[in-house]
């Protein structure tokens, strides 16, 4: 292991970055931050810090939180160190609140929230306490993946979530909202036009997903 590290550390920065780009950003940050000054500087490059997916996902589309040691290190050391460089975060339900409240994210413009329950969605977009350190006016892209439950998502609840999303994120230009059932089968989603409250947004429906984009003027 020590020999491999010496060989890696001897590579020119350009070659090392090409190699590291083939690895998940979270693995680069977890492995290199704090090792030495040179590797720390490389790990801080926007290539590895601008878009972070802080969850584990597998080929069958299943999603799991990071292991406790990994999550602890990100929350206690890595995220506070690179918080101003992060432009997009992909998070899963059980760890998203801790990550969002770990530090402020002054340049965050994109947020992906995956595998969240209806209750979590309502709490997140109505209570807002988990979004304290986010400049909500700066968020232009939002992905929300709702975990389907036995009771489904009633029309009134659906519109309440949408209304609060558009109220909170006043500069939202892109919204991808989806509901996944057991075995990750995506469910149809029909949304009333009354859920859209901004004249600068248009809602397009399809059988299994909906996207909000800016209207062309």
Coordinates of C-alpha atoms in Angstrom, one line a residue:
X1 CA 0.0 0.0 0.0
X2 CA 2.8 2.4 0.9
X3 CA 4.6 1.6 -2.4
X4 CA 1.4 2.3 -4.3
X5 CA 0.9 5.6 -2.6
X6 CA 4.5 6.7 -3.4
X7 CA 4.0 5.8 -7.0
X8 CA 0.7 7.8 -7.1
X9 CA 2.3 10.7 -5.4
X10 CA 5.1 10.8 -8.0
X11 CA 2.7 11.3 -10.9
X12 CA 2.4 14.7 -12.5
X13 CA -0.8 16.6 -11.4
X14 CA -2.3 16.3 -14.9
X15 CA -2.0 12.6 -15.0
X16 CA -3.1 12.1 -11.5
X17 CA -6.3 14.2 -12.1
X18 CA -7.1 12.1 -15.2
X19 CA -6.9 8.9 -13.1
X20 CA -8.9 10.4 -10.2
X21 CA -11.7 11.5 -12.6
X22 CA -12.5 7.8 -13.1
X23 CA -13.3 7.5 -9.3
X24 CA -16.4 8.8 -7.5
X25 CA -15.9 12.3 -6.2
X26 CA -16.7 11.2 -2.6
X27 CA -14.0 8.6 -2.8
X28 CA -11.5 11.1 -4.0
X29 CA -12.3 13.5 -1.2
X30 CA -12.4 10.8 1.5
X31 CA -9.1 9.3 0.4
X32 CA -7.0 12.4 -0.4
X33 CA -8.1 15.2 1.9
X34 CA -5.7 15.6 4.8
X35 CA -3.0 13.2 3.3
X36 CA -0.5 15.9 2.3
X37 CA -0.6 19.5 0.9
X38 CA -0.3 18.5 -2.8
X39 CA -3.1 15.8 -2.7
X40 CA -5.2 18.0 -0.6
X41 CA -5.0 20.8 -3.2
X42 CA -5.9 18.4 -6.0
X43 CA -8.9 17.1 -4.0
X44 CA -10.1 20.7 -3.6
X45 CA -10.3 21.2 -7.3
X46 CA -13.8 22.0 -8.6
X47 CA -13.7 18.8 -10.7
X48 CA -14.2 16.8 -7.4
X49 CA -16.0 19.3 -5.2
X50 CA -18.7 20.9 -7.3
X51 CA -21.1 17.9 -7.6
X52 CA -21.3 15.5 -4.7
X53 CA -23.4 12.3 -4.4
X54 CA -23.4 11.5 -0.7
X55 CA -25.2 8.2 -0.8
X56 CA -24.6 4.7 -2.1
X57 CA -26.6 3.4 -5.1
X58 CA -26.5 0.1 -6.9
X59 CA -27.4 -1.3 -10.3
X60 CA -30.9 -2.2 -9.3
X61 CA -31.6 1.5 -8.4
X62 CA -31.5 0.7 -4.6
X63 CA -30.2 3.6 -2.5
X64 CA -28.5 3.4 0.9
X65 CA -26.8 6.0 3.2
X66 CA -23.1 6.2 3.5
X67 CA -21.5 4.1 6.1
X68 CA -21.3 5.8 9.6
X69 CA -17.5 6.3 9.5
X70 CA -17.7 7.9 6.0
X71 CA -20.7 10.1 6.9
X72 CA -19.0 11.2 10.1
X73 CA -15.9 12.2 8.4
X74 CA -17.7 14.1 5.7
X75 CA -19.9 16.0 8.3
X76 CA -17.1 16.7 10.7
X77 CA -14.2 17.5 8.4
X78 CA -14.7 17.4 4.6
X79 CA -17.9 19.3 4.1
X80 CA -17.0 22.3 6.3
X81 CA -13.7 22.4 4.5
X82 CA -15.1 22.5 0.9
X83 CA -18.6 23.9 1.6
X84 CA -18.1 27.0 -0.5
X85 CA -17.1 24.9 -3.6
X86 CA -20.2 22.7 -3.6
X87 CA -22.7 23.6 -6.4
X88 CA -24.9 20.4 -6.4
X89 CA -25.7 17.8 -3.7
X90 CA -27.4 14.5 -4.1
X91 CA -28.7 13.1 -0.8
X92 CA -30.8 10.3 0.5
X93 CA -33.5 10.4 3.2
X94 CA -31.9 9.2 6.4
X95 CA -28.8 11.4 6.2
X96 CA -29.9 14.4 4.3
X97 CA -30.9 16.5 7.3
X98 CA -27.5 15.9 9.0
X99 CA -25.7 16.8 5.9
X100 CA -27.8 19.9 5.1
X101 CA -27.3 21.2 8.7
X102 CA -23.6 20.4 8.9
X103 CA -22.5 23.7 7.3
X104 CA -23.7 26.5 5.0
X105 CA -23.6 26.0 1.3
X106 CA -23.3 29.5 -0.2
X107 CA -22.9 28.4 -3.8
X108 CA -25.4 25.5 -3.9
X109 CA -27.6 25.8 -7.0
X110 CA -28.7 22.2 -7.4
X111 CA -30.2 19.7 -5.0
X112 CA -31.3 16.0 -5.4
X113 CA -33.3 14.4 -2.7
X114 CA -33.8 10.7 -3.1
X115 CA -35.9 7.9 -1.5
X116 CA -37.8 10.3 0.8
X117 CA -41.1 9.5 2.4
X118 CA -44.2 11.6 2.0
X119 CA -43.9 12.7 5.6
X120 CA -40.3 13.7 5.1
X121 CA -41.2 15.7 2.0
X122 CA -43.9 17.5 3.8
X123 CA -41.6 18.2 6.8
X124 CA -38.8 19.3 4.5
X125 CA -40.7 21.8 2.4
X126 CA -43.1 23.1 5.1
X127 CA -41.1 23.1 8.3
X128 CA -37.9 24.3 6.4
X129 CA -35.6 23.8 9.4
X130 CA -33.4 21.4 7.4
X131 CA -32.9 24.0 4.8
X132 CA -31.6 26.7 7.2
X133 CA -28.1 26.8 5.7
X134 CA -29.2 26.9 2.0
X135 CA -29.8 30.0 0.1
X136 CA -33.1 28.9 -1.3
X137 CA -33.4 31.8 -3.7
X138 CA -30.2 30.4 -5.4
X139 CA -31.5 26.9 -6.1
X140 CA -32.3 26.7 -9.8
X141 CA -32.5 22.8 -10.1
X142 CA -34.3 20.4 -7.8
X143 CA -34.8 16.6 -8.1
X144 CA -37.3 15.0 -5.6
X145 CA -37.6 11.2 -5.6
X146 CA -40.6 10.2 -3.4
X147 CA -40.7 6.6 -2.0
X148 CA -44.1 5.2 -2.7
X149 CA -46.1 4.0 0.3
X150 CA -49.3 2.1 0.9
X151 CA -51.5 5.2 1.0
X152 CA -50.1 6.7 -2.1
X153 CA -49.9 10.4 -2.7
X154 CA -53.2 12.1 -2.5
X155 CA -54.0 15.0 -4.9
X156 CA -54.2 17.5 -2.1
X157 CA -50.9 16.4 -0.5
X158 CA -49.2 16.4 -3.9
X159 CA -50.3 20.0 -4.7
X160 CA -49.3 21.1 -1.2
X161 CA -45.8 19.8 -1.8
X162 CA -45.6 21.5 -5.2
X163 CA -47.0 24.8 -3.9
X164 CA -44.4 24.8 -1.0
X165 CA -41.6 23.9 -3.4
X166 CA -42.3 26.9 -5.6
X167 CA -42.9 29.2 -2.7
X168 CA -39.5 28.2 -1.1
X169 CA -37.4 28.1 -4.3
X170 CA -38.4 31.3 -6.0
X171 CA -35.8 31.0 -8.8
X172 CA -36.4 27.3 -9.6
X173 CA -35.9 26.6 -13.3
X174 CA -35.9 22.8 -13.4
X175 CA -37.9 20.3 -11.3
X176 CA -37.8 16.6 -11.6
X177 CA -40.4 15.0 -9.3
X178 CA -40.9 11.2 -9.3
X179 CA -42.6 8.5 -7.2
X180 CA -41.1 5.0 -7.0
X181 CA -43.0 2.0 -5.8
X182 CA -41.7 -1.3 -4.4
X183 CA -39.1 -2.8 -6.7
X184 CA -38.5 0.7 -8.0
X185 CA -41.3 0.7 -10.5
X186 CA -42.1 4.3 -11.3
X187 CA -45.7 5.3 -10.8
X188 CA -47.8 7.6 -13.0
X189 CA -48.1 11.1 -11.8
X190 CA -50.8 13.5 -12.8
X191 CA -50.5 17.1 -11.5
X192 CA -53.1 19.8 -11.8
X193 CA -51.9 23.0 -13.4
X194 CA -53.0 24.8 -10.3
X195 CA -49.9 23.4 -8.6
X196 CA -47.7 25.7 -10.7
X197 CA -47.8 29.2 -9.2
X198 CA -45.1 31.0 -11.1
X199 CA -45.7 32.6 -14.5
X200 CA -42.1 31.9 -15.5
X201 CA -42.5 28.1 -15.2
X202 CA -44.3 25.6 -17.3
X203 CA -45.2 22.1 -16.3
X204 CA -45.0 19.2 -18.7
X205 CA -46.6 15.9 -17.8
X206 CA -45.7 12.5 -19.1
X207 CA -46.9 9.0 -17.9
X208 CA -44.2 8.7 -15.3
X209 CA -42.4 11.9 -14.6
X210 CA -42.8 15.6 -14.7
X211 CA -40.4 18.4 -15.4
X212 CA -40.6 22.1 -14.9
X213 CA -38.6 24.3 -17.2
X214 CA -38.5 28.0 -17.9
X215 CA -40.9 29.2 -20.5
X216 CA -39.3 30.5 -23.7
X217 CA -40.2 34.1 -24.1

